[in-house]
Coordinates of N, CA and C and ligand atoms in Angstrom, one line a residue:
X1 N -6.7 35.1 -12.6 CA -7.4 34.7 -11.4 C -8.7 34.0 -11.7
X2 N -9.3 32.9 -11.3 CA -10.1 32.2 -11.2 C -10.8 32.8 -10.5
X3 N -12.4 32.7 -11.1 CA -13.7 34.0 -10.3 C -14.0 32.9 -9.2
X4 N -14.1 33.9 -8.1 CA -14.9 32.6 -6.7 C -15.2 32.0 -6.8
X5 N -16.8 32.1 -8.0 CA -18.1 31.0 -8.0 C -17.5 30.0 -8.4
X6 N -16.4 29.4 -9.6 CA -15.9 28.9 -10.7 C -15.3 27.8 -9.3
X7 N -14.9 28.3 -8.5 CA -13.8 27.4 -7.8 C -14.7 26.9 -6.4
X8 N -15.2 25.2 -6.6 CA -15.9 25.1 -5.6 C -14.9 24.0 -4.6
X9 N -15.3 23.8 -3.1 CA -14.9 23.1 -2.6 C -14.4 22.0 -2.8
X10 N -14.8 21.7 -3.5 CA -14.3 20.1 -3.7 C -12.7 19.9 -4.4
X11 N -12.7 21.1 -5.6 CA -11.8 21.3 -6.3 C -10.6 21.3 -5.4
X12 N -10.5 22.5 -4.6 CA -9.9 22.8 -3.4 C -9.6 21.6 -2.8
X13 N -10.4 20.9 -2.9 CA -9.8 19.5 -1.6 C -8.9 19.1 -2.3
X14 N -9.4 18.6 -3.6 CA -8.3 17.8 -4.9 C -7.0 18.4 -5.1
X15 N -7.4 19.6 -5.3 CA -6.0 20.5 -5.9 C -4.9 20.7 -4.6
X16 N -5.6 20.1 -3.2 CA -4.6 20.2 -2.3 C -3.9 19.1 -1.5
X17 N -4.6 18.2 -2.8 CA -4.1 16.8 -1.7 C -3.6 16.0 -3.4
X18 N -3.0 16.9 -3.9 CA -2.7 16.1 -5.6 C -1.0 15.9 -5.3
X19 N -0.4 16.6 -4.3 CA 1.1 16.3 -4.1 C 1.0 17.2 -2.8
X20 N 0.7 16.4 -1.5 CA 0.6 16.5 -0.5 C 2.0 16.2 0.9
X21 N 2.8 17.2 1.2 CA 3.5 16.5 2.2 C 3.3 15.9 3.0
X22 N 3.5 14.8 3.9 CA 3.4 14.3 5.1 C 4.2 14.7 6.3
X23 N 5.5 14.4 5.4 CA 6.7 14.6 6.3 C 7.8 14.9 5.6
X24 N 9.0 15.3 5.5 CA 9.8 15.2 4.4 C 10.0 13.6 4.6
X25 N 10.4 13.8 2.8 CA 10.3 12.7 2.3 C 9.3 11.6 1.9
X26 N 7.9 12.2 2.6 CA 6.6 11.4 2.7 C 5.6 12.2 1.8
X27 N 5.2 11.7 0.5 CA 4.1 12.3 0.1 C 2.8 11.7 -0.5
X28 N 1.4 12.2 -0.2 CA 0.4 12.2 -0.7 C 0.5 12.3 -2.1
X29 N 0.0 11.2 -3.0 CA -0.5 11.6 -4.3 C -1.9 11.5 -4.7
X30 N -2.5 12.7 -4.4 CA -4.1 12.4 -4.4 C -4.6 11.6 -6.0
X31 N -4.8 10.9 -6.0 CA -5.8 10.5 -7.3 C -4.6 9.9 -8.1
X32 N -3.1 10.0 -8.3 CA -2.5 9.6 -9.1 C -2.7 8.5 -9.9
X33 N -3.3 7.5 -9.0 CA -3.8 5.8 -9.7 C -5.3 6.1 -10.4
X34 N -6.0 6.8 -10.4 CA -7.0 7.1 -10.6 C -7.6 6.6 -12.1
X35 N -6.8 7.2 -12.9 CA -7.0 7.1 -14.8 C -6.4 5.5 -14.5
X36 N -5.9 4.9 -14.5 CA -5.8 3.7 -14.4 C -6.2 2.6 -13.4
X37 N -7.6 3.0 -12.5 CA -7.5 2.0 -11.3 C -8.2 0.7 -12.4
X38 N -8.8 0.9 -12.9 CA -9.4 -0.4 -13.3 C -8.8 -1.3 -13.5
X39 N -8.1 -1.0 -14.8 CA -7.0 -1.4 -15.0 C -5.9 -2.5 -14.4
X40 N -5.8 -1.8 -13.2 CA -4.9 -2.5 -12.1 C -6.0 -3.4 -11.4
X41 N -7.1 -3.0 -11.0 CA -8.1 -3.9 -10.7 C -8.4 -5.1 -11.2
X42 N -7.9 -5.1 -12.8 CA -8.3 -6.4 -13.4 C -7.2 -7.3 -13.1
X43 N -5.9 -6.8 -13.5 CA -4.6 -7.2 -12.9 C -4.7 -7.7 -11.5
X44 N -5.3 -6.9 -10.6 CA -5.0 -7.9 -9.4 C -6.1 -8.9 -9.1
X45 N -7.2 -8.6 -9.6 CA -7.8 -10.2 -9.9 C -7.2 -11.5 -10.7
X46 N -6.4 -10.8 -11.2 CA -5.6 -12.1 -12.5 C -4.6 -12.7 -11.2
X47 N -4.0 -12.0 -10.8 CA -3.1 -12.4 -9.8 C -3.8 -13.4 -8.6
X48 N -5.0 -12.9 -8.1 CA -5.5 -13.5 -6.7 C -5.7 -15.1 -7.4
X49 N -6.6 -15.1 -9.1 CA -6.8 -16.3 -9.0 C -6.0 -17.2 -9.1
X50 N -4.4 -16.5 -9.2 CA -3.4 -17.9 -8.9 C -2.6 -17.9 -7.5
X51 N -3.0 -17.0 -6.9 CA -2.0 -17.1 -5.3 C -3.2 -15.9 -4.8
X52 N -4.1 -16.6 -4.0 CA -5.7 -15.9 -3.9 C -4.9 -15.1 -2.3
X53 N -5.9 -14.5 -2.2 CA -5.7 -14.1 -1.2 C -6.3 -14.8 0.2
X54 N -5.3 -14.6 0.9 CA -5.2 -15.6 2.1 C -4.6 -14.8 3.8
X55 N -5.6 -14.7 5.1 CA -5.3 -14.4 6.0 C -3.5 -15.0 6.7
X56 N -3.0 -14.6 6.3 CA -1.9 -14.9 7.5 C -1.6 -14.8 8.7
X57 N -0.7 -16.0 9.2 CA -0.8 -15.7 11.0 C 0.8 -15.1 11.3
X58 N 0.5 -14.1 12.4 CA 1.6 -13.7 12.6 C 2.8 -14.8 13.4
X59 N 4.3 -14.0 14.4 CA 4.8 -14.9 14.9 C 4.2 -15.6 15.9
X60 N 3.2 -14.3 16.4 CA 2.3 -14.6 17.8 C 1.5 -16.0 17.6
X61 N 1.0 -16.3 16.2 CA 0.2 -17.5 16.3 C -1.3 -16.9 15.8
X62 N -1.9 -15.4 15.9 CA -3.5 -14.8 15.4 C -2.7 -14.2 14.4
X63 N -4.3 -15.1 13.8 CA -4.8 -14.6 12.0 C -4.3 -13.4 12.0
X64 N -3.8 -13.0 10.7 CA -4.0 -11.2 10.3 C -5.6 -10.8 9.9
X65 N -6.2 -9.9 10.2 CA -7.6 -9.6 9.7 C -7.7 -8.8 8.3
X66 N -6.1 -8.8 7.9 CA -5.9 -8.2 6.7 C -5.6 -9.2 5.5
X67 N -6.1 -9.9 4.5 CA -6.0 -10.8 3.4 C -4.8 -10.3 3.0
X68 N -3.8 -11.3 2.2 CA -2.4 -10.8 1.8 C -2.0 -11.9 0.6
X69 N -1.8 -11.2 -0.5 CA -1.0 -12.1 -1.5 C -0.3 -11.2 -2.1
X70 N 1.0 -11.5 -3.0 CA 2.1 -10.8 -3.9 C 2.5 -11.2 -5.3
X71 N 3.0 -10.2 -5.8 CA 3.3 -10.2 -6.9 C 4.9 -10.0 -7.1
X72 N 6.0 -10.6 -8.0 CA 7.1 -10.4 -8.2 C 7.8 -10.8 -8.0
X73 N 9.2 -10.8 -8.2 CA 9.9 -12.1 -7.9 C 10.2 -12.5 -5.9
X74 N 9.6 -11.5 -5.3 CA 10.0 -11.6 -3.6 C 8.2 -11.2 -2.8
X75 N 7.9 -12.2 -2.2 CA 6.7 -12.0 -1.7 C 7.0 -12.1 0.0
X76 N 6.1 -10.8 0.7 CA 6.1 -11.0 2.0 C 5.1 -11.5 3.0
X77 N 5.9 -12.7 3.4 CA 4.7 -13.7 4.2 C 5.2 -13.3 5.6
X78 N 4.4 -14.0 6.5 CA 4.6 -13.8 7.9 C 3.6 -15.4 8.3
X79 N 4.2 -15.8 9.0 CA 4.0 -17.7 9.9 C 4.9 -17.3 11.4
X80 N 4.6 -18.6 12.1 CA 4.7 -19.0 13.0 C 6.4 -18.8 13.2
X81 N 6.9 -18.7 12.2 CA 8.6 -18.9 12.6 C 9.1 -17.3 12.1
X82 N 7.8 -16.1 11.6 CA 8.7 -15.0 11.6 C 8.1 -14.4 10.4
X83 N 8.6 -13.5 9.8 CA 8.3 -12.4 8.8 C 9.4 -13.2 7.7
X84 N 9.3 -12.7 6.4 CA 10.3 -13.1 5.5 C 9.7 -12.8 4.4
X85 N 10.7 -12.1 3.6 CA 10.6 -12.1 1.6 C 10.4 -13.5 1.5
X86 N 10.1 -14.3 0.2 CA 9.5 -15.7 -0.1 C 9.7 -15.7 -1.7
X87 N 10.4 -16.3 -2.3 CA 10.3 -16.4 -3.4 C 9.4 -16.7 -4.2
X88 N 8.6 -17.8 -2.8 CA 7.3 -18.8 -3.8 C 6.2 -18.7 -2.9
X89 N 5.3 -18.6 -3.1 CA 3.8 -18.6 -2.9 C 3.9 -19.7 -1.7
X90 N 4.0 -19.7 -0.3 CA 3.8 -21.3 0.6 C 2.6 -21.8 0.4
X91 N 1.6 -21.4 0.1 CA 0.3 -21.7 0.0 C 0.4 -22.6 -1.1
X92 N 0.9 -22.2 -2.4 CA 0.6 -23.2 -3.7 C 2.1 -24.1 -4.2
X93 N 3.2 -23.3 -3.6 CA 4.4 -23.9 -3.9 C 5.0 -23.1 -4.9
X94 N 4.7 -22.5 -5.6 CA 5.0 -21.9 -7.1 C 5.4 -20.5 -7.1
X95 N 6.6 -20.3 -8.1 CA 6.8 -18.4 -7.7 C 5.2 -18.0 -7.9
X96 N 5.9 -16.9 -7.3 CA 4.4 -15.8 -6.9 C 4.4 -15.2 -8.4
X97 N 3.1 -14.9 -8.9 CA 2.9 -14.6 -10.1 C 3.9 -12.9 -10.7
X98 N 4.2 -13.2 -11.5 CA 5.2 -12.1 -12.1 C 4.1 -10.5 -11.9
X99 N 5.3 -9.4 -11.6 CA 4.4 -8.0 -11.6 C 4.2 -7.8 -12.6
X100 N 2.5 -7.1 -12.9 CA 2.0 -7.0 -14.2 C 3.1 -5.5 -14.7
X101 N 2.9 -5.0 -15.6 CA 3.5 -4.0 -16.1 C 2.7 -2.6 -15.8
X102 N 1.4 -2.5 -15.7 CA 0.6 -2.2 -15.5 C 1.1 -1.4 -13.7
X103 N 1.4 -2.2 -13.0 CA 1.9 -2.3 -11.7 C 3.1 -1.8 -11.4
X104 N 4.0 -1.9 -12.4 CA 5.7 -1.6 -12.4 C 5.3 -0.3 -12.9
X105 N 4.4 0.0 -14.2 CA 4.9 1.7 -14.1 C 4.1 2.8 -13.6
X106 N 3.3 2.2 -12.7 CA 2.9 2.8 -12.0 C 3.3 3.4 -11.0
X107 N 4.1 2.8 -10.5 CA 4.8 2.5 -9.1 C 6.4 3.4 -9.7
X108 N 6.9 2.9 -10.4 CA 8.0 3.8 -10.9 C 7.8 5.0 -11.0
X109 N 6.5 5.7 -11.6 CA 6.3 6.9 -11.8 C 5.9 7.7 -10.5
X110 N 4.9 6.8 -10.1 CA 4.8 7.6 -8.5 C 6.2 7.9 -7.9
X111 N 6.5 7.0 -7.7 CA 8.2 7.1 -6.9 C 9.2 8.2 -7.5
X112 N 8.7 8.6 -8.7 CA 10.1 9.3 -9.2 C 9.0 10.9 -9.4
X113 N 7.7 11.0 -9.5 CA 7.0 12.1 -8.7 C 7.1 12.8 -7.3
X114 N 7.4 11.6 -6.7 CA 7.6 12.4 -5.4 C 9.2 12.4 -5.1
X115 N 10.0 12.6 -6.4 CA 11.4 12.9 -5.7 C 12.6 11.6 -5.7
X116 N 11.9 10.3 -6.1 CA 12.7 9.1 -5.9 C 12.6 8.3 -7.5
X117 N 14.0 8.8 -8.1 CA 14.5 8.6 -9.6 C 14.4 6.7 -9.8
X118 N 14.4 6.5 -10.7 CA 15.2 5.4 -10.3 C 14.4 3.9 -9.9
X119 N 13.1 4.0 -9.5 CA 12.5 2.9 -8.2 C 12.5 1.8 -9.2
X120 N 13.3 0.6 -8.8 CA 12.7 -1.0 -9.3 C 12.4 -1.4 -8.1
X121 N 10.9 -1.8 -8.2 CA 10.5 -2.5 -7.1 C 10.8 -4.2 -8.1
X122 N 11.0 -5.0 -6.8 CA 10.5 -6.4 -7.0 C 9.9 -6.9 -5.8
X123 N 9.2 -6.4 -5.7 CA 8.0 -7.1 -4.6 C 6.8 -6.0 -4.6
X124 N 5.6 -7.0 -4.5 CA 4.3 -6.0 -4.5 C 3.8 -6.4 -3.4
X125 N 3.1 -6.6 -2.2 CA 2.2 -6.7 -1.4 C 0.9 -6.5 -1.6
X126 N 0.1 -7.2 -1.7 CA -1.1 -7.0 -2.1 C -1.9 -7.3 -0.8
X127 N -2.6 -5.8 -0.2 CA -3.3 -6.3 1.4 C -5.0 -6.0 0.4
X128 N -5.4 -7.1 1.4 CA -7.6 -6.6 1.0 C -7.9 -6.7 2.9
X129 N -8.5 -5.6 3.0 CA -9.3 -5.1 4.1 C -11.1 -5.2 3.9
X130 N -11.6 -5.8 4.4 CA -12.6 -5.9 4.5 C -13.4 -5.1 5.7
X131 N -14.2 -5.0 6.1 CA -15.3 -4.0 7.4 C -14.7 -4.9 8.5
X132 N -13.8 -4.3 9.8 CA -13.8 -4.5 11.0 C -11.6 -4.8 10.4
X133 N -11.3 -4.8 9.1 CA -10.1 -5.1 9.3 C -9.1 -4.0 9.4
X134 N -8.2 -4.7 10.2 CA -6.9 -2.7 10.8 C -5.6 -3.7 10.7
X135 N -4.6 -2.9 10.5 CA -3.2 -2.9 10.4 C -2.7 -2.4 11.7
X136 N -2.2 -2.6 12.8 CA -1.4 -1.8 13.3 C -0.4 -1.1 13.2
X137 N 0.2 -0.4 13.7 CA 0.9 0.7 13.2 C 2.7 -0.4 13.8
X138 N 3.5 -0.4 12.6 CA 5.0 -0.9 12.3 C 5.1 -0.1 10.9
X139 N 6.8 -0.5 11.1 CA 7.4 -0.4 10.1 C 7.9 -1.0 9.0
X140 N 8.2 -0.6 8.0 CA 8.3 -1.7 7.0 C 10.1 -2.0 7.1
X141 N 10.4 -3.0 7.4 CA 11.7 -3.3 7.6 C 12.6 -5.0 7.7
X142 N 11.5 -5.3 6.6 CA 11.9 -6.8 6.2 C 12.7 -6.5 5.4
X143 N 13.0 -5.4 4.4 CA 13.7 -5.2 3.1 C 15.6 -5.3 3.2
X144 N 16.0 -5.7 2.5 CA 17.2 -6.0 2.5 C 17.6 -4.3 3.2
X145 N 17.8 -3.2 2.1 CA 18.4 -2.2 2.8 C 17.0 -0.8 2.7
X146 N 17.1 -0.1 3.0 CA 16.3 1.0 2.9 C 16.3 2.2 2.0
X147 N 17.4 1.8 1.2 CA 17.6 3.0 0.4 C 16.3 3.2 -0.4
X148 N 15.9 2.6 -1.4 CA 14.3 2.5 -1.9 C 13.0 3.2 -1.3
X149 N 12.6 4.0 -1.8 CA 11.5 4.2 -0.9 C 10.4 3.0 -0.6
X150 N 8.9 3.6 -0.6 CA 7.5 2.3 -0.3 C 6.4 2.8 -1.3
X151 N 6.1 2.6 -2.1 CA 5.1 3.1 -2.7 C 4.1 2.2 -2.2
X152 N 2.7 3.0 -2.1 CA 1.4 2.3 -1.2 C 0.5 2.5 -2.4
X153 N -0.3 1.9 -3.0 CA -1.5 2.3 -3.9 C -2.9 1.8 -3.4
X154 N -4.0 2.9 -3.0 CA -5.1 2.4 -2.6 C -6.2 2.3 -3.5
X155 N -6.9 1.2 -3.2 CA -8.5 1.1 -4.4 C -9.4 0.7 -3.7
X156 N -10.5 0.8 -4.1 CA -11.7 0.2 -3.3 C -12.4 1.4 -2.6
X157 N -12.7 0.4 -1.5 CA -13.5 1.2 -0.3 C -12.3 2.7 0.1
X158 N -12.7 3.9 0.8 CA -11.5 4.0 1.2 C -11.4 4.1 2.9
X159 N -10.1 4.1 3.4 CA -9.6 4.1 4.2 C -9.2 5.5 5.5
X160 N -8.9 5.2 6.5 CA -8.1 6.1 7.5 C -6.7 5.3 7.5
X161 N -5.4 6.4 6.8 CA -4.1 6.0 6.8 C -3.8 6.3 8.1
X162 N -2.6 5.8 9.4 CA -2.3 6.3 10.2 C -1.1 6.7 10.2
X163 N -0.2 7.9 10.1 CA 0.8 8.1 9.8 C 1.5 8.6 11.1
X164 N 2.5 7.8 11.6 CA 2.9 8.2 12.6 C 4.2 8.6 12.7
X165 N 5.5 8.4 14.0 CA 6.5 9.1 13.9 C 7.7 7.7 13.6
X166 N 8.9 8.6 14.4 CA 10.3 7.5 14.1 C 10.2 6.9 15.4
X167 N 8.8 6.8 16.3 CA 8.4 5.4 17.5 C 7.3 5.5 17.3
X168 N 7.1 4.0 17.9 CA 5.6 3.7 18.3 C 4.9 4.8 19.1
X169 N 5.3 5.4 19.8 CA 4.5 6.1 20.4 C 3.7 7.0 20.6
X170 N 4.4 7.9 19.2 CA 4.3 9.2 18.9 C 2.6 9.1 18.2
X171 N 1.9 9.7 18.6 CA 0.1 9.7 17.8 C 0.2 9.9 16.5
X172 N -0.4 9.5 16.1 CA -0.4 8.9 14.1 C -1.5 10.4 13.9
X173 N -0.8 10.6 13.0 CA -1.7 11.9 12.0 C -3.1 10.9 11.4
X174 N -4.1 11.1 11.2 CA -5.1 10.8 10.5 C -5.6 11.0 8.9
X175 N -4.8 10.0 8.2 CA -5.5 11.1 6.8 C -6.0 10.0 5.8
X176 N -7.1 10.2 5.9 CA -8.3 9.7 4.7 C -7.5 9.3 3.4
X177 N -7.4 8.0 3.0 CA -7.3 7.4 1.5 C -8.3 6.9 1.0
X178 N -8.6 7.4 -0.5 CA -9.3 6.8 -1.3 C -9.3 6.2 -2.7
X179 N -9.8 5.5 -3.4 CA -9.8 5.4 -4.3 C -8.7 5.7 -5.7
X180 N -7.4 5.1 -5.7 CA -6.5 5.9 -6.5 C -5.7 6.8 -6.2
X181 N -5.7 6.8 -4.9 CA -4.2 7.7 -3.9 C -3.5 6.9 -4.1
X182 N -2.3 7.2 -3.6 CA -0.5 7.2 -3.7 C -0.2 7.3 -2.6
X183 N 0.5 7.0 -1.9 CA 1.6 7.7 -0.9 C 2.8 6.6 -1.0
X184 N 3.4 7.6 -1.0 CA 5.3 7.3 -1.5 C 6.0 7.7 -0.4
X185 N 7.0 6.8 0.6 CA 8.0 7.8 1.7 C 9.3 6.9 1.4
X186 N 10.3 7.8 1.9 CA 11.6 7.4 1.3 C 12.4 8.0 2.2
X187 N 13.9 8.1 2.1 CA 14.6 8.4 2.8 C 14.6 8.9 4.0
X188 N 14.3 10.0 4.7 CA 14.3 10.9 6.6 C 12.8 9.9 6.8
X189 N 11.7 9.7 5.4 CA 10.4 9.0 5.9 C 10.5 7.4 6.3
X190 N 11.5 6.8 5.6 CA 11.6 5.3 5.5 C 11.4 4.4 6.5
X191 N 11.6 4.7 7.2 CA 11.1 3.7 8.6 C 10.1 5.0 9.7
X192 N 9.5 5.1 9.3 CA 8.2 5.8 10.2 C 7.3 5.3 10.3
X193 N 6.6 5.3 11.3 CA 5.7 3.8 11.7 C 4.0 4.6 11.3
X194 N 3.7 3.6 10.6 CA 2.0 3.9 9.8 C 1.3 2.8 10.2
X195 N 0.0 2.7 9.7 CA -0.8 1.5 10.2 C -2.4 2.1 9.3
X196 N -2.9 1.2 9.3 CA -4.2 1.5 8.9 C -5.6 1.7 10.0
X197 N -6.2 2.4 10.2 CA -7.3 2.2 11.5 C -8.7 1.2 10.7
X198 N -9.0 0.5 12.0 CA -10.0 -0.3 11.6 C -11.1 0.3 10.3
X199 N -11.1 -0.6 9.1 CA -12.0 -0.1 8.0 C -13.5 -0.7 8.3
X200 N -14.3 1.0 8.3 CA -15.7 0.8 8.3 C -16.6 0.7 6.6
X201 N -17.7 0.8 7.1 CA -18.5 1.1 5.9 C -18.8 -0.2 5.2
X202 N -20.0 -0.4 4.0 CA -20.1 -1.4 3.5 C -21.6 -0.7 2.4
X203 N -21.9 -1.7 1.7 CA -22.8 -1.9 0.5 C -22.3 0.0 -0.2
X204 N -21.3 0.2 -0.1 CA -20.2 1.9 -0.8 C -20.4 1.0 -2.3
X205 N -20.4 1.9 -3.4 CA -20.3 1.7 -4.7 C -18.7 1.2 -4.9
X206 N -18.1 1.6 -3.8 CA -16.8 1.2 -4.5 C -16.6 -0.3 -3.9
X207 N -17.5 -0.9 -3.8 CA -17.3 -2.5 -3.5 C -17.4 -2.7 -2.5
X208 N -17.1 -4.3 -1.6 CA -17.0 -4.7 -0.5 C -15.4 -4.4 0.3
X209 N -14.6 -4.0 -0.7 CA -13.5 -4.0 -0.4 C -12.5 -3.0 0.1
X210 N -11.3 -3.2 0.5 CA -10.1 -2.1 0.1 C -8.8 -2.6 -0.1
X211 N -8.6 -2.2 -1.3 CA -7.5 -2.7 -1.5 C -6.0 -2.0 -1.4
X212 N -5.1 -2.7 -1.4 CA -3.4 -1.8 -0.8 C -2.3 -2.4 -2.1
X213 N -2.0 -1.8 -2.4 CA -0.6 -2.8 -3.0 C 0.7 -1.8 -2.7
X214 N 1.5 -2.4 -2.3 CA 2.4 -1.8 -1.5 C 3.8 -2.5 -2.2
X215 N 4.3 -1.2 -2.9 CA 5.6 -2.1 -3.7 C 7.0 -1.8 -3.2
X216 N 7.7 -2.5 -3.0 CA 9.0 -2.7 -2.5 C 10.2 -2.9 -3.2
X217 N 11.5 -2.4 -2.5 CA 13.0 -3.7 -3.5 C 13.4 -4.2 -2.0
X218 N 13.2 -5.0 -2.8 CA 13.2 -5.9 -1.1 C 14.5 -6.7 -1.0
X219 N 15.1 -7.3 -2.1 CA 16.0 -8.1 -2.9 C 17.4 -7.3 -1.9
Ligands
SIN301 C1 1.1 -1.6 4.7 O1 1.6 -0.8 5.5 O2 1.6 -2.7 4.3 C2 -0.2 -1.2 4.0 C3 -0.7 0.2 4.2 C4 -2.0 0.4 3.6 O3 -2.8 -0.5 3.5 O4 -2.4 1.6 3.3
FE2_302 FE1 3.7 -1.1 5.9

């Protein structure tokens, strides 16, 4: 047994949110990106400077307040005529820059952590949230079939995840992402509707930013 004094709060927070359920099928990986955020941070600067990040408009015609570029052979855009996988970058014309490796086993390992063997993503979504920007709460359901789970990877600033039910309606659970979390949902989780709540905060050591990469088989 571990003496009281030895074990302070904080630990406790970590050691309880290191493989966290949400829902079945849905889990928290506290810190899993953590020994590697940099890493992946350099990577997805390598990436922005060839298919930068860029606000997209939805079908409605308003900007997203969320910045969005991809990695891999299938990128997801959203314009005036609809949602869609994209082979190529519409911004520059050119496939969207290949997933670093860096990126692929990351994402494989998370996925097969929380229970899901197997994951080839070919698509990354790369969101940047800036102060005042939110996600509404949908589902992810551009993807060819669902069998795959979603792996989410957060960096940066951090965030309020909104994790809600199998409808819009149902009130979203509230749970804090930061820096090097995971969350992976899959099968009974796979279409349950999440969203991000408007991100606060600014001049935080962890940047101006927050970053998401959200990898998929979209194919
Ligand atoms: C998404 O649902 O595409 C992104 C979720 C997040 O930014 O955490
Ligand atoms: Fe999503």
């Amino acid at each position: 047994m571990m003496p009281p004094d030895t074990m302070f709060p904080a630990d406790l927070f970590e050691e309880g949110r290191r493989a966290m359920p949400l829902q079945p099928g849905a889990m928290l990986l506290g810190g899993f990106a953590s020994p590697r955020a940099d890493a992946l941070l350099a990577d997805l600067h390598r990436i922005a400077d060839v298919s930068p990040f860029r606000k997209m408009v939805t079908p409605g015609g308003w900007p997203m307040s969320v910045a969005m570029t991809n990695c891999g052979s299938l990128g997801w855009v959203t314009d005036r005529t609809g949602y869609r996988y994209d082979p190529r970058d519409p911004q520059t014309g050119d496939p969207w820059p290949e997933m670093p490796e860096t990126f692929r086993s990351l994402a494989e390992q998370a996925a097969d952590v929380a229970g899901y063997a197997r994951f080839e993503p070919d698509s990354c979504l790369m969101n940047r949230y800036e102060p005042g920007s939110r996600l509404s709460l949908h589902q992810d359901r551009n993807e060819r079939d669902f069998d795959a789970p979603i792996v989410s990877v957060s960096l940066g600033l951090p965030a309020t995840f909104l994790w809600g039910g199998a409808t819009r309606s149902e009130k979203p659970m509230r749970v804090r992402l930061y820096h090097g979390d995971v969350v992976v949902w899959g099968g009974p989780a796979r279409l349950t509707f999440h969203g991000v709540d408007t991100l606060r905060g600014s001049g935080s050591p962890a940047g101006e930013f927050r970053y998401n990469l959200t990898f998929r088989a979209a194919r």
